[in-house]
PDB file of C-alpha atoms in Angstrom:
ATOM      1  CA  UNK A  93       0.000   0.000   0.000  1.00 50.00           C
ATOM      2  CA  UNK A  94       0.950   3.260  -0.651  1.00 59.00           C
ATOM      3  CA  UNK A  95       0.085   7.215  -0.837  1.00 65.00           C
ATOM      4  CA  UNK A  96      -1.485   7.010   2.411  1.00 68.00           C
ATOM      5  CA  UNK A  97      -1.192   9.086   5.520  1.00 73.00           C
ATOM      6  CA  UNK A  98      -2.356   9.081   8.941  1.00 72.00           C
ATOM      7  CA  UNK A  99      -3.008  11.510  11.643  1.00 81.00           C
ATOM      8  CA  UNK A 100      -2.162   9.491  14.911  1.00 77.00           C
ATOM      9  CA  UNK A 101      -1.995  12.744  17.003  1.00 81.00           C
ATOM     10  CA  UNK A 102      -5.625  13.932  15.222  1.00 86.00           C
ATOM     11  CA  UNK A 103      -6.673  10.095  16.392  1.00 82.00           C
ATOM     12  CA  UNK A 104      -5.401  10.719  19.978  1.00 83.00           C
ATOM     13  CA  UNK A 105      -7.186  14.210  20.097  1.00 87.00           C
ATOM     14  CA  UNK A 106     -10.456  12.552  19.482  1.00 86.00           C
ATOM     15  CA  UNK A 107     -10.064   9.735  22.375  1.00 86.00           C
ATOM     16  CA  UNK A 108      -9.335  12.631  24.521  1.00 88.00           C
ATOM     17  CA  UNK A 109     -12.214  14.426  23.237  1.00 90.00           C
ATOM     18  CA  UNK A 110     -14.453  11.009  23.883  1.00 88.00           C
ATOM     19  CA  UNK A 111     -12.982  10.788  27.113  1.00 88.00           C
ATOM     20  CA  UNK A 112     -13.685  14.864  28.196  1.00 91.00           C
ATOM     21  CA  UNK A 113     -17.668  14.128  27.175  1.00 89.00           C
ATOM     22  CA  UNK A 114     -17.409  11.068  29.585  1.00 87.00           C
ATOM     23  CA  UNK A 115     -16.382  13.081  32.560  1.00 90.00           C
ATOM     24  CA  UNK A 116     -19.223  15.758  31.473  1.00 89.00           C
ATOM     25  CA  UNK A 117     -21.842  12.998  31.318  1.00 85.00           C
ATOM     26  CA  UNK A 118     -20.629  11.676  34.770  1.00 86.00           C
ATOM     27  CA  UNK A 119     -20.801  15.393  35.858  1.00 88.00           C
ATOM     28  CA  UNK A 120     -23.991  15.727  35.006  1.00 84.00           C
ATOM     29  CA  UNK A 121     -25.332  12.348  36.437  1.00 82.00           C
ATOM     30  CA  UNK A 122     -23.164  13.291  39.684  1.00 83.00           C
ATOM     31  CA  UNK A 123     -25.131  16.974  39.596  1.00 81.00           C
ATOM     32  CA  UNK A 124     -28.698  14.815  39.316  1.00 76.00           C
ATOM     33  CA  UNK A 125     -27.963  12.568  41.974  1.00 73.00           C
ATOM     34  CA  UNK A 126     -27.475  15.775  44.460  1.00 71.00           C
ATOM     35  CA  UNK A 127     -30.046  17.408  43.289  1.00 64.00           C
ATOM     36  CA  UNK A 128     -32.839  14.568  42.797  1.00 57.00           C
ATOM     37  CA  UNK A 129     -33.622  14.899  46.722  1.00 59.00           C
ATOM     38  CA  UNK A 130     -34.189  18.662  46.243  1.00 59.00           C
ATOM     39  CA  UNK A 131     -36.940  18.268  43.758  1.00 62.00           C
ATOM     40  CA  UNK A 132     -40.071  17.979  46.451  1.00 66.00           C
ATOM     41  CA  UNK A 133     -41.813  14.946  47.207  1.00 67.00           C
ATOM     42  CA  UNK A 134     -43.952  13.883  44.332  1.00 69.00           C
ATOM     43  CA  UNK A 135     -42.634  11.679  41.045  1.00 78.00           C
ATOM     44  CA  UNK A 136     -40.029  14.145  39.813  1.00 77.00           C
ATOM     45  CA  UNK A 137     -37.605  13.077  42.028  1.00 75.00           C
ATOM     46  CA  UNK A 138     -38.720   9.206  41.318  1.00 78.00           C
ATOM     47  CA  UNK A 139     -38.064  10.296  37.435  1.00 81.00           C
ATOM     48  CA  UNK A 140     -34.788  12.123  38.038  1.00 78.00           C
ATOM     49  CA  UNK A 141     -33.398   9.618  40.013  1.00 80.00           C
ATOM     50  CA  UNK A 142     -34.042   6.990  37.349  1.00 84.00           C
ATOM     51  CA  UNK A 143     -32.874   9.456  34.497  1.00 82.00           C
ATOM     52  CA  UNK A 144     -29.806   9.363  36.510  1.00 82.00           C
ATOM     53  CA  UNK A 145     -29.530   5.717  36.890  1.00 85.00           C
ATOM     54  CA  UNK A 146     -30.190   4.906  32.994  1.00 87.00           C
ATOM     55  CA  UNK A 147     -26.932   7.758  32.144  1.00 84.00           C
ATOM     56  CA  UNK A 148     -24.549   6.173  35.327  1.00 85.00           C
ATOM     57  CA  UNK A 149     -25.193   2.511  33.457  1.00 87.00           C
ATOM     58  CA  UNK A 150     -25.269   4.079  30.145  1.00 87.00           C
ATOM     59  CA  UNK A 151     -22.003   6.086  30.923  1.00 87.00           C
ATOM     60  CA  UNK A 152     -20.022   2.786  32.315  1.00 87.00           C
ATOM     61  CA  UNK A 153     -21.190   1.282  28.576  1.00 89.00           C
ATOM     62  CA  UNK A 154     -19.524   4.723  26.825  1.00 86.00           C
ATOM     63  CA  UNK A 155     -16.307   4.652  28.877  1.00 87.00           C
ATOM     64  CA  UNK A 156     -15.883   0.989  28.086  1.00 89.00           C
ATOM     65  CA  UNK A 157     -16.365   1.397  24.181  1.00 89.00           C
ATOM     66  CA  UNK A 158     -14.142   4.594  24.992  1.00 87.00           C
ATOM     67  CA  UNK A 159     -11.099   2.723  26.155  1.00 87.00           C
ATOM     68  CA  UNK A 160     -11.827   0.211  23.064  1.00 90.00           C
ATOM     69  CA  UNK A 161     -11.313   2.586  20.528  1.00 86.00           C
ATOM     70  CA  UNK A 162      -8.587   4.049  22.630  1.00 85.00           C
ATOM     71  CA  UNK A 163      -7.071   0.376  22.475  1.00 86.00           C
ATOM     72  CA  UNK A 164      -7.422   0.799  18.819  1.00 87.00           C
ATOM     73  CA  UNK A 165      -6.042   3.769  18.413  1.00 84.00           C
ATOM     74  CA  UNK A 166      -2.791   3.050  20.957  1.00 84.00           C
ATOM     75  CA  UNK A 167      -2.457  -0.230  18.477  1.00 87.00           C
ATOM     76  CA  UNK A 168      -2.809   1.656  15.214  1.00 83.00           C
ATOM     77  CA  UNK A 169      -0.030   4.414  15.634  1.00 82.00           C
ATOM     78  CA  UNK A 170       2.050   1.622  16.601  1.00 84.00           C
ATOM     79  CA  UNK A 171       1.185  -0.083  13.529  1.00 84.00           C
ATOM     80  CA  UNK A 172       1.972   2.893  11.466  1.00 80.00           C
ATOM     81  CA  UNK A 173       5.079   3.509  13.302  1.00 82.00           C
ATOM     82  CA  UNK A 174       5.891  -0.093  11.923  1.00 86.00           C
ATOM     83  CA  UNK A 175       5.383   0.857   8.662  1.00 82.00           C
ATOM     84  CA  UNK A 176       7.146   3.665   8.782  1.00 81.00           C
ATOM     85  CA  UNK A 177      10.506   2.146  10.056  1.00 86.00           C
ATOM     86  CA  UNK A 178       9.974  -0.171   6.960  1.00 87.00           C
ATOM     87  CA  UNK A 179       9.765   2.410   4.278  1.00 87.00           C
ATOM     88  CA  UNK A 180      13.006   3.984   5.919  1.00 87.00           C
ATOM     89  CA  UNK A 181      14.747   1.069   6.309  1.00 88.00           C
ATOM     90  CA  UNK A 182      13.867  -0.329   2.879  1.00 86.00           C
ATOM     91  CA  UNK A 183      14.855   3.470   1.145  1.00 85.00           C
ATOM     92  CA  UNK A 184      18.052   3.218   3.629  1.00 84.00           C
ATOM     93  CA  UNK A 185      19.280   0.144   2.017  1.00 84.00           C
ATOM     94  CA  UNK A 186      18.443   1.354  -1.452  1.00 84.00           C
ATOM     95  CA  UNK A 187      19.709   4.538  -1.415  1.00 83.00           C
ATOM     96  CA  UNK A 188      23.009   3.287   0.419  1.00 82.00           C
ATOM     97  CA  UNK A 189      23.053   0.439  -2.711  1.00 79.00           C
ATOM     98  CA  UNK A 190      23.106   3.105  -5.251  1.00 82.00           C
ATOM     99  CA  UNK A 191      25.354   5.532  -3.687  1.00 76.00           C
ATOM    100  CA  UNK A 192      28.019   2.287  -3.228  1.00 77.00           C
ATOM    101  CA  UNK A 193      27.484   1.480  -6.980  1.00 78.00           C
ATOM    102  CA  UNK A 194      27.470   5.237  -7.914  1.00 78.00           C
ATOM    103  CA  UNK A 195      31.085   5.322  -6.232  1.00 74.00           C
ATOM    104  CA  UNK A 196      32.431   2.266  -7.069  1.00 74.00           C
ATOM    105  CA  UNK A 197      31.334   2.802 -10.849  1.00 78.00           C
ATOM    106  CA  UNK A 198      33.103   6.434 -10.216  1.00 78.00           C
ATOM    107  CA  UNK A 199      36.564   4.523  -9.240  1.00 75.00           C
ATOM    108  CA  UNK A 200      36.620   2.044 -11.971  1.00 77.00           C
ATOM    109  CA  UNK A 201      36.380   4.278 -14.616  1.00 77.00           C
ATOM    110  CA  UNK A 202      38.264   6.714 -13.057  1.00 76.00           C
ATOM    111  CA  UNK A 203      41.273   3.648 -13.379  1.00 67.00           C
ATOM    112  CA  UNK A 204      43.650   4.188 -16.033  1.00 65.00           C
TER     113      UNK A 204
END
């Protein structure tokens, strides 16, 4: 394959970004949880409380799948960085090849 780039630090930006919305969600679950008993008596504070329960079990779900594709993400700029230590090392031996034969083709006719 070839004529293909990758961001890895763009890829890492977006796990952090994933990972910033997490902390929001369990913010915001945290916030409804202090303030479901401050709602009055009555079903609102019923409903809150299980708003807040669906997002806390919800939010365990995101942070898993977050740390997946952070997984992923760890594993594919280490793939890349594979890669790339191939196409140097491959251009390293042919460029070092055709300097040696440029040089050594410069010496023998350069023989009387």
């Amino acid at each position: 394959m070839t004529g293909y780039t990758v961001n890895t630090a763009s890829l890492a930006i977006r796990v952090g970004e994933l990972n910033a919305v997490a902390d929001q969600v369990g913010a915001v679950v945290g916030a409804l949880d202090l303030a479901g008993g401050d709602l009055g008596p009555g079903e609102i504070s019923a409903a809150v409380a299980d708003v807040a329960g669906e997002w806390r079990d919800n939010l365990d779900d995101m942070r898993g799948k977050i740390e997946k594709i952070a997984d992923n993400v760890r594993g594919a700029v280490a793939n890349y960085e594979v890669v790339e230590q191939g196409g140097y090392d491959r251009m390293r031996a042919l460029a070092e090849g055709t300097v040696r034969d440029a040089v050594f083709e410069t010496l023998r006719d350069a023989r009387p």
